[in-house]
Coordinates of C-alpha atoms in Angstrom, one line a residue:
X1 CA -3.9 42.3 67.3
X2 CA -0.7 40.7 69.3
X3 CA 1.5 38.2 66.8
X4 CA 0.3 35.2 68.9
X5 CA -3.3 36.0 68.2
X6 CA -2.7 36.2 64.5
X7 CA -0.6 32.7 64.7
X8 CA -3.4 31.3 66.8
X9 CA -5.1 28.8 64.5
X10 CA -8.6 29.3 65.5
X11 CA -8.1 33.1 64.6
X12 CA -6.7 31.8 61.2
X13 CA -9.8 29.6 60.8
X14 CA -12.1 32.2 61.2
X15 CA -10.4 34.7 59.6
X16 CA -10.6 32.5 56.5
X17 CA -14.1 32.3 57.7
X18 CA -15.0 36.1 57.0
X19 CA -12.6 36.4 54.4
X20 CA -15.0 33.8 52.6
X21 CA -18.0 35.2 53.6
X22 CA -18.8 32.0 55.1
X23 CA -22.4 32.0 55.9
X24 CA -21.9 28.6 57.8
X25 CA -20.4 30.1 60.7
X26 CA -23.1 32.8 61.4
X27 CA -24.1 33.1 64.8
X28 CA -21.1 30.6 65.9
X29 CA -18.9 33.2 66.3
X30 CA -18.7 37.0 66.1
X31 CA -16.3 39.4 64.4
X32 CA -15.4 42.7 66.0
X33 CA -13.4 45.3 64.3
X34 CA -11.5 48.0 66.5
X35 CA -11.5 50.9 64.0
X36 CA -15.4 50.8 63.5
X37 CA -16.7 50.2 66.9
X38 CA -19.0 47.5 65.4
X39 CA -19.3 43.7 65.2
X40 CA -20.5 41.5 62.0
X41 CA -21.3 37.7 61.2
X42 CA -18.8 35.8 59.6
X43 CA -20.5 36.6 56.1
X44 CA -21.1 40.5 56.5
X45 CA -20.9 41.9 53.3
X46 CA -18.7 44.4 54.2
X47 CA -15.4 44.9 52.6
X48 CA -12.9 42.0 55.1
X49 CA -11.4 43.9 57.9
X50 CA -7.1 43.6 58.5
X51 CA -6.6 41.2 60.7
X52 CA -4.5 43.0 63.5
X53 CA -8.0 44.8 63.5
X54 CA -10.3 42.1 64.5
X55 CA -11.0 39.9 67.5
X56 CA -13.3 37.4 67.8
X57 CA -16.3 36.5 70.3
X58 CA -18.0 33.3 70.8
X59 CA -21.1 35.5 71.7
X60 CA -22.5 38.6 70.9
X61 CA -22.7 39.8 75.0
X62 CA -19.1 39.2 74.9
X63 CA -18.9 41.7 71.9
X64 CA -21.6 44.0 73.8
X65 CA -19.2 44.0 77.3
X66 CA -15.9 44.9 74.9
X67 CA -18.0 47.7 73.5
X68 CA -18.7 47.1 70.2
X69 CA -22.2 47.6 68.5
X70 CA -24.3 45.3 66.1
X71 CA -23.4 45.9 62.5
X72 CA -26.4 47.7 60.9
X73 CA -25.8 45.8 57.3
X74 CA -25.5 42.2 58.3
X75 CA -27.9 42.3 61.2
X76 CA -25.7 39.7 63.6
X77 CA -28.4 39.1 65.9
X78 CA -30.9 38.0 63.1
X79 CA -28.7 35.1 62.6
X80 CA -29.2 31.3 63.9
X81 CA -27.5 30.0 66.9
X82 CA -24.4 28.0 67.7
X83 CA -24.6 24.4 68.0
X84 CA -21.8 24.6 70.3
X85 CA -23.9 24.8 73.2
X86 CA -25.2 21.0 72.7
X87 CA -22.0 19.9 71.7
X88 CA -20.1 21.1 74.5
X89 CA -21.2 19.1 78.0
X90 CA -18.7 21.4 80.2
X91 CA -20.8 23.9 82.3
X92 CA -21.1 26.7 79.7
X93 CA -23.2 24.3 77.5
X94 CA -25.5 23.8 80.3
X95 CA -25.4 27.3 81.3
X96 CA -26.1 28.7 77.7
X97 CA -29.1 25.7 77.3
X98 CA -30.2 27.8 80.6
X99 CA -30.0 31.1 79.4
X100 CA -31.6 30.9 76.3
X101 CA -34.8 28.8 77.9
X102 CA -35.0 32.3 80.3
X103 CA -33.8 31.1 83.6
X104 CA -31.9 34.3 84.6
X105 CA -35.3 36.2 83.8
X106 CA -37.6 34.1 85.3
X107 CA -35.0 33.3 88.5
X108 CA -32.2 35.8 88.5
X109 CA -28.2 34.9 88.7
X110 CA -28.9 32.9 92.0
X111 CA -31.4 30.7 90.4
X112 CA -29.3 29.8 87.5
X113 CA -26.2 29.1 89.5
X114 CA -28.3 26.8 91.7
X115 CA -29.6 24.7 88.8
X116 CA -26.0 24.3 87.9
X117 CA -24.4 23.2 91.6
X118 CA -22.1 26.6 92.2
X119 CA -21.8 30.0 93.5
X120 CA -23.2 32.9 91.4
X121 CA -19.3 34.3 92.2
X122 CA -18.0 31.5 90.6
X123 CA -20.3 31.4 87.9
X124 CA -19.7 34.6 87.1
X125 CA -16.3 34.3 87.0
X126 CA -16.0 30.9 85.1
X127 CA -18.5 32.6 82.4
X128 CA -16.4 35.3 81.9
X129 CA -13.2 33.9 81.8
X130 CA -14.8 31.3 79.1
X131 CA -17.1 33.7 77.2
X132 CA -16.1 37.3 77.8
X133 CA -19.8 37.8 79.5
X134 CA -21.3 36.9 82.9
X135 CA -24.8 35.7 83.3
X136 CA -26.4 39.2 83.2
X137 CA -24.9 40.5 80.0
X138 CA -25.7 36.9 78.2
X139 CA -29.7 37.0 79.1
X140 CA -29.6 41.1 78.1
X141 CA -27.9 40.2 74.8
X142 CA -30.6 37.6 74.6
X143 CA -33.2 39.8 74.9
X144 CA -31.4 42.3 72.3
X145 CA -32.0 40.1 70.1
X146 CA -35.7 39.0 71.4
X147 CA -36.7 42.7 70.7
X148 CA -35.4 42.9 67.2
X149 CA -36.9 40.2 66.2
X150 CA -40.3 41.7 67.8
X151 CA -39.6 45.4 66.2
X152 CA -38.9 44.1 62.8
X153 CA -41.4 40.9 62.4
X154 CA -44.4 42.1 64.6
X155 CA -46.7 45.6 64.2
X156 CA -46.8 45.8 68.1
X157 CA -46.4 48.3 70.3
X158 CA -43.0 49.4 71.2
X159 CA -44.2 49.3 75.0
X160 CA -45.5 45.4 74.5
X161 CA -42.1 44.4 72.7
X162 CA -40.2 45.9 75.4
X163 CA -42.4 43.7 78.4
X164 CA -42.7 40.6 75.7
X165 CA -38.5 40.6 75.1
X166 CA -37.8 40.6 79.4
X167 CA -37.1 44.6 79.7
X168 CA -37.7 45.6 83.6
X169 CA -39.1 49.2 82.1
X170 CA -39.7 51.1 78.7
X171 CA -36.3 52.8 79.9
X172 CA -33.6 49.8 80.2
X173 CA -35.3 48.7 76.5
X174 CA -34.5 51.7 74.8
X175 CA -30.8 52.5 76.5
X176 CA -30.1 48.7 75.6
X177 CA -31.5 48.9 72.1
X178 CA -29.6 52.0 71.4
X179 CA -26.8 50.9 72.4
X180 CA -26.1 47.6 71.1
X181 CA -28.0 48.7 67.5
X182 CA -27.1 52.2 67.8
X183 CA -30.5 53.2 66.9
X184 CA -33.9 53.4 68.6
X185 CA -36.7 50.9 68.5
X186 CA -38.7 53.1 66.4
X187 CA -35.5 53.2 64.0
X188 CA -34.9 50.0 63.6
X189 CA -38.6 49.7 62.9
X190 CA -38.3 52.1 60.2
X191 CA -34.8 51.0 58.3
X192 CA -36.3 47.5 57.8
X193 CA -39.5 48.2 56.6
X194 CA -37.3 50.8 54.3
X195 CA -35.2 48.2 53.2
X196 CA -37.9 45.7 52.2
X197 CA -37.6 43.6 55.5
X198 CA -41.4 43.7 55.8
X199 CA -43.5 41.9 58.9
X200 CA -44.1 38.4 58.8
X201 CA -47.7 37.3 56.7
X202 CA -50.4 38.1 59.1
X203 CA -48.5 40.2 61.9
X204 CA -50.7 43.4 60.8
X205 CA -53.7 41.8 61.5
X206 CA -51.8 39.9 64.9
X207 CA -50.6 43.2 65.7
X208 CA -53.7 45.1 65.4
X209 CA -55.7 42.8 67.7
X210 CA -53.6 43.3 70.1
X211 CA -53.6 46.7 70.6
X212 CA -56.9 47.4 70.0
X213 CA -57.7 45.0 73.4
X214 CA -56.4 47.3 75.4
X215 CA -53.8 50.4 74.1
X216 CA -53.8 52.1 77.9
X217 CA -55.0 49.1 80.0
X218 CA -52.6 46.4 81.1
X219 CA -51.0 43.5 78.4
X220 CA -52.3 40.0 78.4
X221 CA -51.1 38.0 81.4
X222 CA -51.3 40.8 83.5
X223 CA -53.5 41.2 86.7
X224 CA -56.5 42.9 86.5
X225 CA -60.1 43.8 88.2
X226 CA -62.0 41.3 85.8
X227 CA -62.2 38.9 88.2
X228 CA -63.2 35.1 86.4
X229 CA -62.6 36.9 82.7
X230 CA -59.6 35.3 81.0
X231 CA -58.2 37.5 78.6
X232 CA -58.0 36.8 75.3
X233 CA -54.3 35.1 73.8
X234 CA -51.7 37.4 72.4
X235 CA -51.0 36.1 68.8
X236 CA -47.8 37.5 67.1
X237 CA -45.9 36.3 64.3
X238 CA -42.5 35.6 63.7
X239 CA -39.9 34.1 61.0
X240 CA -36.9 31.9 62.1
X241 CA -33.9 31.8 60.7
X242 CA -32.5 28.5 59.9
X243 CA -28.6 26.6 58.5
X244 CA -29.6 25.5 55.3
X245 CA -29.9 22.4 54.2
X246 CA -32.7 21.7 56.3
X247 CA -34.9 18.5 56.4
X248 CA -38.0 20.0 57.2
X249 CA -40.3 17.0 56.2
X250 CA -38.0 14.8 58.0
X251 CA -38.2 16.4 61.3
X252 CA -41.7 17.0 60.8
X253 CA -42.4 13.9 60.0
X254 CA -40.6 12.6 62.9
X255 CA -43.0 14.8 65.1
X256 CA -46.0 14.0 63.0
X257 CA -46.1 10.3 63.5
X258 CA -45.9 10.5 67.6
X259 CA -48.4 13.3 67.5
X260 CA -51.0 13.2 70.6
X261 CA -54.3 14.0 69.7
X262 CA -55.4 17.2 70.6
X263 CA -52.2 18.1 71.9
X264 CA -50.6 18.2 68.3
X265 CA -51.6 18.5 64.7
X266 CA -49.7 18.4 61.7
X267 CA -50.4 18.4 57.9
X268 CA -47.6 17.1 55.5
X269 CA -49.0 17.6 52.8
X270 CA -48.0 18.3 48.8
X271 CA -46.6 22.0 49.2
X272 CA -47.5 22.6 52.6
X273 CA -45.0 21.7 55.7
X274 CA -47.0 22.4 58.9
X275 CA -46.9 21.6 62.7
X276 CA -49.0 22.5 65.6
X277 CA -49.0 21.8 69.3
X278 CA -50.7 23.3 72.3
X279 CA -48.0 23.8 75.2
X280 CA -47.5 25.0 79.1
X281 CA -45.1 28.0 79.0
X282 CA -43.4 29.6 82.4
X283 CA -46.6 32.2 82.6
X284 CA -49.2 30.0 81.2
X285 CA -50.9 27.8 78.3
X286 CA -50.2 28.6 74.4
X287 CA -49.6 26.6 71.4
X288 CA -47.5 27.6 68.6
X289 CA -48.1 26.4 64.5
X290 CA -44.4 25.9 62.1
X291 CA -44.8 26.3 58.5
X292 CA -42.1 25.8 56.0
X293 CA -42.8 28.0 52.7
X294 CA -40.9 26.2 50.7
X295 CA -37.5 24.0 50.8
X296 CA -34.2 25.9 50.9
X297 CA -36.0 29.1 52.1
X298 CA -33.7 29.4 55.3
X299 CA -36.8 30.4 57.4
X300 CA -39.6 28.9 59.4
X301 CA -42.7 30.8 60.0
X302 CA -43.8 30.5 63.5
X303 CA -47.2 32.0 64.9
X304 CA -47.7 32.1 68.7
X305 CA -50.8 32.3 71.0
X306 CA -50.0 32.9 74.4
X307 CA -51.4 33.8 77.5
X308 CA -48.5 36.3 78.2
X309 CA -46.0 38.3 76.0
X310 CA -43.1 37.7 78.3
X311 CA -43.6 34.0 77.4
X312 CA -42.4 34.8 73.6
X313 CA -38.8 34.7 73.6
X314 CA -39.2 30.9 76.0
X315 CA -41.3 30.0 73.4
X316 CA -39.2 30.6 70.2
X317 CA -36.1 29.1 72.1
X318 CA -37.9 25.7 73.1
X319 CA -39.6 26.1 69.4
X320 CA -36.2 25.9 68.0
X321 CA -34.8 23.1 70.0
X322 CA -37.7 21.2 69.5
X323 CA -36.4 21.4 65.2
X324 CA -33.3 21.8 66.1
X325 CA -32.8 25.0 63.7
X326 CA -29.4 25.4 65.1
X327 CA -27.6 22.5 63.8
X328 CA -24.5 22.8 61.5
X329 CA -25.5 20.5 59.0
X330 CA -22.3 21.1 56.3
X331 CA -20.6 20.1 59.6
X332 CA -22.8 16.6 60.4
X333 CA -23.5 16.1 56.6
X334 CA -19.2 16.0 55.7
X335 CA -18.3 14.2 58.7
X336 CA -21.4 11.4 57.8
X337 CA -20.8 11.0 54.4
X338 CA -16.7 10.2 55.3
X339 CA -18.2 6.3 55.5
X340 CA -19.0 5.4 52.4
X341 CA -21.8 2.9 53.3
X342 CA -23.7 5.9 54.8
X343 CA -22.5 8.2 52.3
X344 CA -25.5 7.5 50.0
X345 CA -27.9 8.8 52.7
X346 CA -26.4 11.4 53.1
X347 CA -26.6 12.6 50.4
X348 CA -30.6 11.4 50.0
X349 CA -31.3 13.3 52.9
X350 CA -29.5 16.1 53.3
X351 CA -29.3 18.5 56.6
X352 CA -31.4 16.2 58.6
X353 CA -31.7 17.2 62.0
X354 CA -32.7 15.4 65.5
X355 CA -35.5 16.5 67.5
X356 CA -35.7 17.8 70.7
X357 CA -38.6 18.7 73.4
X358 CA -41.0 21.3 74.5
X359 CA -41.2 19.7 77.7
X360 CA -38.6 17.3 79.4
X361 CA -41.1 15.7 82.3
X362 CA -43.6 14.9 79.0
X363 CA -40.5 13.7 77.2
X364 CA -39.7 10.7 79.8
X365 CA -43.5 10.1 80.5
X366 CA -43.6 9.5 76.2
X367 CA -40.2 7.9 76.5
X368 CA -41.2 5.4 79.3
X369 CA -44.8 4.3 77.6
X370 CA -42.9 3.5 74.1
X371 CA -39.8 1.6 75.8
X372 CA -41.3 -2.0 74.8
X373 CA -43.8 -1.2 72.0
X374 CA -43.9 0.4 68.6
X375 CA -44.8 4.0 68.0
X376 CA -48.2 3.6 66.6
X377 CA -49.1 1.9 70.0
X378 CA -47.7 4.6 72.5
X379 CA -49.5 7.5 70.4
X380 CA -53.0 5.6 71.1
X381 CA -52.0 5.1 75.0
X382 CA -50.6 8.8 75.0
X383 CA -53.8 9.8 73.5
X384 CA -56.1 8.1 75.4
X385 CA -54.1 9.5 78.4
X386 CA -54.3 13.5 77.1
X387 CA -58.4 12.8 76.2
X388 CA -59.1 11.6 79.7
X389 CA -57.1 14.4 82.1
X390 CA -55.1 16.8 79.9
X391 CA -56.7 20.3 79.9
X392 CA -58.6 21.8 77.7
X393 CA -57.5 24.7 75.8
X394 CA -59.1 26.1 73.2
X395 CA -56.9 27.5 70.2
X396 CA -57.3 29.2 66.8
X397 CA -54.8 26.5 65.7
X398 CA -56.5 23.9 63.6
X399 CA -56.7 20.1 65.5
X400 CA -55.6 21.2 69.5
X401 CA -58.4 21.2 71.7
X402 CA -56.2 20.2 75.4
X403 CA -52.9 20.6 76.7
X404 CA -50.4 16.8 77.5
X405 CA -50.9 16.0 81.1
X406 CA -49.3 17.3 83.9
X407 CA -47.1 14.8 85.5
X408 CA -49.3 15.4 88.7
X409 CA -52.2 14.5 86.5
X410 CA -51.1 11.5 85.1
X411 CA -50.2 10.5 88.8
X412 CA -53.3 12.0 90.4
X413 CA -56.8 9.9 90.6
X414 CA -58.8 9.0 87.1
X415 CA -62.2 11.3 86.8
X416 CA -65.0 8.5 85.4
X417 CA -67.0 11.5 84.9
X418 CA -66.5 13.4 81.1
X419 CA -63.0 13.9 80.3
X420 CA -61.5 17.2 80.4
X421 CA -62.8 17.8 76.4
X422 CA -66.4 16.9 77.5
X423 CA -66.5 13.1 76.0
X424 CA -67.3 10.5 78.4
X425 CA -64.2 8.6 79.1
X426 CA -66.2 5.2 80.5
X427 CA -63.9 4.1 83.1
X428 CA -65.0 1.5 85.2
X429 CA -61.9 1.9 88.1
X430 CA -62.6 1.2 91.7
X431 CA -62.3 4.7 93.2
X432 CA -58.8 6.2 93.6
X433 CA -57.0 4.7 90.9
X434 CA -54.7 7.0 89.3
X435 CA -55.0 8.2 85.7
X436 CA -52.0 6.4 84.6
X437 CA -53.2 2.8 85.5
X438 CA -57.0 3.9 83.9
X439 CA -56.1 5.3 80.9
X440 CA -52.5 3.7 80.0
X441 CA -53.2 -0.2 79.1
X442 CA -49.6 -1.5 79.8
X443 CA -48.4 -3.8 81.8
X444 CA -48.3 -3.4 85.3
X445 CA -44.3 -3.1 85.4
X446 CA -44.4 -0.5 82.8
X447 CA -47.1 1.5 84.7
X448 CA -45.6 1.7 88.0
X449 CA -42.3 2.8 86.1
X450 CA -44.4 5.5 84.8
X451 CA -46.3 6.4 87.6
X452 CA -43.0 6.3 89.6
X453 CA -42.0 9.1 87.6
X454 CA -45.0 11.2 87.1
X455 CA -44.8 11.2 91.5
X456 CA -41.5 12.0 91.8
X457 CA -41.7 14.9 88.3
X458 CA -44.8 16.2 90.0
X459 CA -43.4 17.0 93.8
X460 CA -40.0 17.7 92.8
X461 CA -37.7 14.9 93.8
X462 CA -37.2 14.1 90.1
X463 CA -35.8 17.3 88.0
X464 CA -35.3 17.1 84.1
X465 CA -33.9 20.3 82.7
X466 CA -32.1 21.2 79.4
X467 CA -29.3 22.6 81.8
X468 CA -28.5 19.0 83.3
X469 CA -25.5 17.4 82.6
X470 CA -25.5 14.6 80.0
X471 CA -23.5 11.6 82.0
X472 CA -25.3 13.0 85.5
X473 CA -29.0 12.6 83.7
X474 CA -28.0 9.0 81.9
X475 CA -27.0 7.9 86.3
X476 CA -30.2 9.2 88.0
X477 CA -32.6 7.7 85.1
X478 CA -30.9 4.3 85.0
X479 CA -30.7 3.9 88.8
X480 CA -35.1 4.2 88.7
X481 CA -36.3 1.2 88.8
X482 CA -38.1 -0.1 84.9
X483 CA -35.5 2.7 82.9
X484 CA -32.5 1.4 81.2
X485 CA -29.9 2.6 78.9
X486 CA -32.2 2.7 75.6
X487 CA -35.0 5.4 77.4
X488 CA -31.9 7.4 78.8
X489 CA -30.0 7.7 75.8
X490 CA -33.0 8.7 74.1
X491 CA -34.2 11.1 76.9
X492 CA -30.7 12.9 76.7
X493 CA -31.1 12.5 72.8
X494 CA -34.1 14.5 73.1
X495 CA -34.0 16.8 75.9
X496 CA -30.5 18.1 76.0
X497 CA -29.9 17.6 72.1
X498 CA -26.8 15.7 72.9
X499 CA -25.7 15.1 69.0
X500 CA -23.8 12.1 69.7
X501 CA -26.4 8.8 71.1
X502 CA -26.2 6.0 69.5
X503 CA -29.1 4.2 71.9
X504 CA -28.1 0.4 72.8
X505 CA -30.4 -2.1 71.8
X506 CA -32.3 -0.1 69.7
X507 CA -33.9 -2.9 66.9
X508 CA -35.0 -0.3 65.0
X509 CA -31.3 0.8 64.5
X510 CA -30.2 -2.1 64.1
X511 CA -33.1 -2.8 61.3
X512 CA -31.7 0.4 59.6
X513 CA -27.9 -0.3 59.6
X514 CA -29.1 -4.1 58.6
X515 CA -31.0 -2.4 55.2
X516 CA -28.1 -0.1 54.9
X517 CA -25.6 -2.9 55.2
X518 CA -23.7 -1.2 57.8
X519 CA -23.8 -4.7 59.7
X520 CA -23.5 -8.4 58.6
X521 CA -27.3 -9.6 57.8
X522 CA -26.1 -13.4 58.6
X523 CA -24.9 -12.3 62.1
X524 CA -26.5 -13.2 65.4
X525 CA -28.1 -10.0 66.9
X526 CA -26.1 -9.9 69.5
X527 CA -23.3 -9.7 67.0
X528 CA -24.7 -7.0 64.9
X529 CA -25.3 -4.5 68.3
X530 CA -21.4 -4.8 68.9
X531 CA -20.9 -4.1 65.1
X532 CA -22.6 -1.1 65.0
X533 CA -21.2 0.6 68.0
X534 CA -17.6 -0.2 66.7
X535 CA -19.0 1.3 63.4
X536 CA -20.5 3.7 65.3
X537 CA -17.5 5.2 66.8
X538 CA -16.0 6.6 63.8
X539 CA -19.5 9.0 63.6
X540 CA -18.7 10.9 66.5
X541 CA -19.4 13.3 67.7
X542 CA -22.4 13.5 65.9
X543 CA -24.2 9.9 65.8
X544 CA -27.5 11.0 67.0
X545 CA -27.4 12.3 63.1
X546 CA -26.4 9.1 62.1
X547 CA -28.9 7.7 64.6
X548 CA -31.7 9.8 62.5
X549 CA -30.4 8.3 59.3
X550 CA -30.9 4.8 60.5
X551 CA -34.2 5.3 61.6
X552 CA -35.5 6.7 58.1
X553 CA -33.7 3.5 56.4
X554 CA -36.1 1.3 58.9

């Protein structure tokens, strides 16, 4: 360790970090020490290392590529994620967004650097020089961690964890297990289940199913010689880690009251926190249920159903953006409660969290029908939409019976025959009229903005991603005819969980800052928009928390 690094005030503030065993800062950064070959969190309970021994990473690949290994006591990769990647809106936000959704899996180096407008040279180089890892080592460190998370929380098959995590071959998983855990998948098995870290509730019986479908014959998703037969979904279970506090019931809540029919399904219950949803994953349909056991747990259970294995680790990275597990909540819940006025709700309602999207194309199509009306309202258009031409799927997850249309649905012709879950819709359309205009009852402006969309989502021309940029994605939605500022703020809000939106013209904002007497009641409205985005300003850069706060108080 050179004397600049150790006068360097970011090494200082994380050396405090560790020193402290600061649990806030797992998974944020990562701390390497030279004398042991290894790397920790920030709150290993190791004795602290000397400074001139330690460097720091912002990843964990950039720890793998300097040679270090995972620490066997702390477990590094079992720890949340950074929010840094929303916050930051340089290309290294957008390319981590990318990365952990499974881009460089599904479409290699060249695919990612595409989606982000430069050369896979120069990606590669601006990565490392910012990170200490180019693409490929950040999607293998990715799915490092994907296969502990399997070999620990799950009774499969070594073989399926290695397909289900993105391994090319039984091979590349065990070199890259062993040498980032410096043990074997069958010994990390082993040292959790001796140390107490027992599978998730259900994952024998999860686990068991799935191997007794087929030990020798190919995993679910993959071709074989039964023609029509559609095999049966892989089910596994999992536990999340998430920052504490956490407003689970808040977020929940938020996602409860916008539920689709059939598409969602939630229970908020007196002691029980759950959340299910059917959704369309790279390799096929699945849904997924959340259940909190119990507040200040610092875990989420999560079971999947999917048609294919390698659609697990897409699924617990959308899963976690959609609750947004990897918030720093000390971080938004110190910087909120420095206004006094919202001080008090902050404190109410502490760790809330904003959240995201499974899907970004179904997040404008939602966006677009509740521009004008209130949420009640767009849940019965967006259900009446899902009953008449989203798919059926059938799930062991109580309350989901179809998938949320496909933007080529909601654009293609309506069907006044039974709807896709066998009820009769009773249209009465003149033939040819789309599904939007039959089944949404909006006004005629409002439709063709959405049916403008579903067109242009459905043959390409119009490309949502969480890898866009935030100001770029605000210019292409405003510039379509029917969207303005309010749907793209809350479209970036929502799909690129950009922490700091404060959507103009919001009345339901302005309702909440009126009850919390951030703004002068006796003011013209007009008035009172201008005084919340001065008082706004001071929230940065996290007023879509504030936002969330707001809302409740409304």
């Amino acid at each position: 360790m050179t004397d600049v690094e150790l006068r360097d005030p970011a090494f200082t503030e994380r050396y405090r970090a560790i020193a402290a065993r600061d649990s806030r800062f797992d998974g944020q950064f990562y701390t390497a020490v030279r004398t042991t070959g290894i790397y920790c969190r920030p709150s290993c309970p190791a004795r602290t290392p000397k400074a001139e021994n330690v460097s720091f990473y912002l990843t964990s690949a950039a720890a793998h590529e300097a040679g270090f290994r995972a620490c066997k006591r702390c477990l590094p990769e079992a720890a949340p994620g950074t929010p840094a990647w929303d916050l930051r809106r340089d290309l290294t936000g957008r390319a981590m967004r990318l990365v952990a959704d499974g881009v460089v899996d599904r479409e290699g180096v060249s695919g990612l650097a595409s989606r982000l407008g430069y050369s896979e040279r120069q990606l590669h180089r601006l990565l490392v020089g910012e990170l200490g890892a180019g693409p490929l080592a950040l999607a293998r460190a990715q799915r490092a961690q994907t296969a502990r998370a399997l070999l620990v929380g799950t009774t499969l098959r070594l073989a399926d964890v290695a397909f289900a995590a993105g391994f090319g071959s039984i091979r590349q998983f065990n070199d890259t297990v062993a040498e980032v855990f410096g043990a074997t998948p069958s010994e990390l098995r082993a040292r959790a289940r001796r140390g107490g870290r027992s599978v998730a509730a259900g994952a024998d019986e999860i686990g068991r199913s799935h191997r007794d479908r087929s030990v020798d014959g190919p995993v679910s998703g993959q071709p074989t010689d039964l023609g029509e037969h559609k095999p049966e979904p892989v089910r596994i279970s999992l536990t999340l880690p998430v920052r504490e506090p956490f407003d689970a019931r808040g977020v929940l809540e938020f996602l409860a009251v916008r539920a689709v029919d059939g598409v969602e399904s939630a229970d908020l219950g007196a002691g029980v926190l759950r959340y299910a949803r059917t959704v369309l994953l790279p390799h096929g349909p699945g849904a997924f249920e959340v259940r909190v056991p119990r507040p200040g747990s610092g875990r989420v259970d999560l079971d999947l159903e999917l048609t294919d294995l390698a659609d697990a680790p897409v699924a617990v990275a959308r899963v976690r953006r959609l609750l947004d597990l990897d918030a720093d909540p000390v971080a938004v819940d110190s910087s909120l409660a420095a206004d006094p006025v919202l001080a008090p709700s902050v404190a109410a309602v502490p760790g809330i969290r904003v959240p995201g999207t499974l899907d970004p194309a179904e997040l404008l199509v939602r966006a677009i029908v509740g521009q004008q009306i209130s949420v009640a309202a767009a849940r019965t258009h967006l259900s009446r939409l899902a009953r008449g031409v989203g798919s059926p799927y059938v799930s062991a997850f109580e309350g989901l019976t179809r998938l949320f249309p496909a933007p080529a649905q909601i654009a293609g012709p309506a069907d006044p025959a039974p709807g896709a879950d066998g009820e009769t819709n009773g249209l009465d359309v003149p033939p040819g009229t789309d599904a939007a205009s039959a089944y949404l009852r909006l006004p005629a402006r409002m439709l063709a903005t959405v049916l403008g969309a579903a067109r242009d989502l459905a043959d390409g021309s119009l490309v949502l991603s969480v890898g866009d940029d935030p100001d770029d994605l605000r210019r292409r939605l405003v510039s379509r005819p029917g969207i303005g500022p309010w749907t793209a703020g809350y479209v970036a809000l929502r799909v690129l969980g950009d922490p700091d939106v404060l959507m103009d013209g919001d009345v339901a904002l302005l309702s909440g800052a009126r009850n919390l007497g951030l703004v002068s009641a006796e003011a013209s409205r007009p008035h009172q928009f201008k005084e919340l985005a001065l008082r706004g300003a001071a929230w940065a850069p996290w007023r879509s928390y504030a936002a969330m706060h707001l809302w409740r108080s409304a």
